[in-house]
Amino acid sequence: MPELPEVETTCRGIAPHLIGRRVARVVVRNPRLRWRVPTSLGREISGRIIGSVTRRAKYILIATDAGTAILHLGMSGSLRIVAAARPPGKWDHVDFVLAGGDCLRLRDPRRFGSILWTRQDPLAHKLLADIGPEPLTREFSRDYLYDVTRGRSRAIRDTLLDAHIVAGVGNIYANEALFRAGVRPTRAAGRLTFDECKRLVAAIRATLNRAIRSGGSTLRDYHAADGEAGYFQLTARVYGRNADPCRVCRTPIRLVRLGQRSAFYCPKCQV
DNA sequence: CTTTTGACCTGACAGC
DNA sequence: TGCTGTCAGGTCAAAA
């Protein structure tokens, strides 16, 4: 479910409920996520006050002065603020219970998500240390994308999905941005021209920003009882539209398999 | 070093 | 209504 805009919106949504609050305890109903939830988590974070809630790539960092919880939502994870007394559902694996009665509840049917704990600088953590620039910062520039793709033979779609190249760009937004930029997902990254890199950087920014904006208004409040926060209703230009007419030129959208994952493009609009 | 593949899980949905 | 097969928004580790 979550791509960068969803993670960003989740972060913004939960932060006001967490910052300055004390963690009373952690309830782990099922520790078997992508990696086993550390048994020390409850001991480490309980009694601590949450100082900040930030995002790096698709990781959510919940920091205290004793250490930082690093959360990832995987393919199907979601976080919400609910009353701790609320009966947990089948896939509500972990609660961070706050002093006062609320809790941050992680739901994750597929269990590809993860929760880690570090006492060091989380950005120096093994999983985060080598991640590329955030796509919404100046660091992710046309020059950077051009330089980093030189000599690379893999498809540009796969290159965009590689977190070491750029942080947090997932399959939907990679495909949508490539459409906007007029570049086929199958093109070898190293063959993109400078102008194409320039358009692609702008397209990635625009696509992500738009989704974040729509998410902010879409996702209502994180106290909400139900109302599963689904995907943002971005009207896909290509993603999932195999054989449907291109919204620009009416040519049927094509689906190709790159690796194990689908890529979509308009054979006329994208070169 | 770069690129590809396999692995981790469960649910939703199409087709028989 | 079942059953089977396919696919899914992620990404790490190992193999090629």
Coordinates of N, CA and C (backbone and C1' of nucleotides) in Angstrom, one line a residue, chain A residues 34 58-59 72 231 239 257 261-262, chain C residues 6-14:
Chain A
R34 N 9.0 -8.7 8.8 CA 10.1 -9.1 7.9 C 11.3 -9.5 8.7
K58 N 11.4 5.3 2.7 CA 10.1 4.9 3.2 C 10.1 4.4 4.6
Y59 N 11.2 4.8 5.3 CA 11.3 4.4 6.7 C 10.8 5.6 7.5
H72 N 9.1 0.4 9.0 CA 8.8 0.3 7.5 C 7.5 -0.4 7.3
Y231 N -5.2 3.9 -1.1 CA -4.3 4.6 -2.0 C -4.8 6.0 -2.3
Y239 N -0.3 3.6 -15.1 CA -0.2 2.5 -14.1 C -1.5 1.7 -14.1
R257 N 6.8 -6.7 -18.7 CA 7.4 -7.2 -17.5 C 8.8 -6.9 -17.4
R261 N 8.2 -7.4 -12.2 CA 7.2 -6.4 -11.9 C 6.8 -5.7 -13.2
S262 N 5.5 -5.3 -13.1 CA 4.9 -4.7 -14.3 C 5.3 -3.3 -14.6
Chain C
dT6 P -0.2 -19.4 -12.9 O5' -0.6 -17.9 -12.6 C5' -1.6 -17.3 -13.4 C4' -1.8 -15.9 -12.9 C3' -0.5 -15.1 -12.6 O3' -0.6 -13.9 -13.3 C1' -2.0 -15.0 -10.8
dC7 P 0.7 -13.0 -13.5 O5' 0.5 -11.8 -12.5 C5' -0.7 -11.1 -12.6 C4' -1.0 -10.3 -11.3 C3' 0.3 -9.6 -10.8 O3' 0.2 -8.2 -11.0 C1' -0.9 -10.7 -9.1
dA8 P 1.5 -7.3 -10.8 O5' 1.2 -6.8 -9.3 C5' 0.1 -5.9 -9.1 C4' 0.0 -5.6 -7.6 C3' 1.4 -5.4 -6.9 O3' 1.8 -4.0 -7.1 C1' 0.0 -6.8 -5.6
dG9 P 3.1 -3.7 -7.8 O5' 3.6 -2.5 -7.0 C5' 2.8 -1.4 -6.8 C4' 3.3 -0.4 -5.8 C3' 4.2 -1.0 -4.7 O3' 5.0 0.1 -4.1 C1' 2.1 -0.6 -3.8
dG10 P 6.4 -0.1 -4.0 O5' 6.6 -1.3 -2.9 C5' 6.3 -1.0 -1.6 C4' 7.5 -1.4 -0.7 C3' 8.9 -0.9 -1.2 O3' 9.6 -0.5 -0.1 C1' 8.9 -3.3 -1.0
dT11 P 11.0 0.2 -0.2 O5' 12.0 -1.1 -0.1 C5' 12.2 -1.7 1.1 C4' 13.2 -2.8 0.9 C3' 14.4 -2.4 0.1 O3' 15.6 -3.1 0.7 C1' 13.5 -4.4 -0.7
dC12 P 16.7 -2.3 1.5 O5' 17.4 -3.5 2.2 C5' 16.6 -4.3 3.2 C4' 17.0 -5.8 3.0 C3' 18.4 -6.1 2.8 O3' 18.8 -7.1 3.8 C1' 17.2 -7.2 1.2
dA13 P 20.3 -7.4 4.1 O5' 20.5 -8.8 3.2 C5' 19.8 -9.9 3.6 C4' 20.1 -11.0 2.7 C3' 21.6 -11.3 2.5 O3' 21.8 -12.7 2.6 C1' 20.5 -10.9 0.4
dA14 P 23.2 -13.3 2.4 O5' 23.1 -14.1 1.0 C5' 22.0 -14.9 0.8 C4' 22.0 -15.3 -0.7 C3' 23.3 -15.8 -1.2 O3' 23.1 -17.0 -2.0 C1' 22.5 -14.0 -2.6

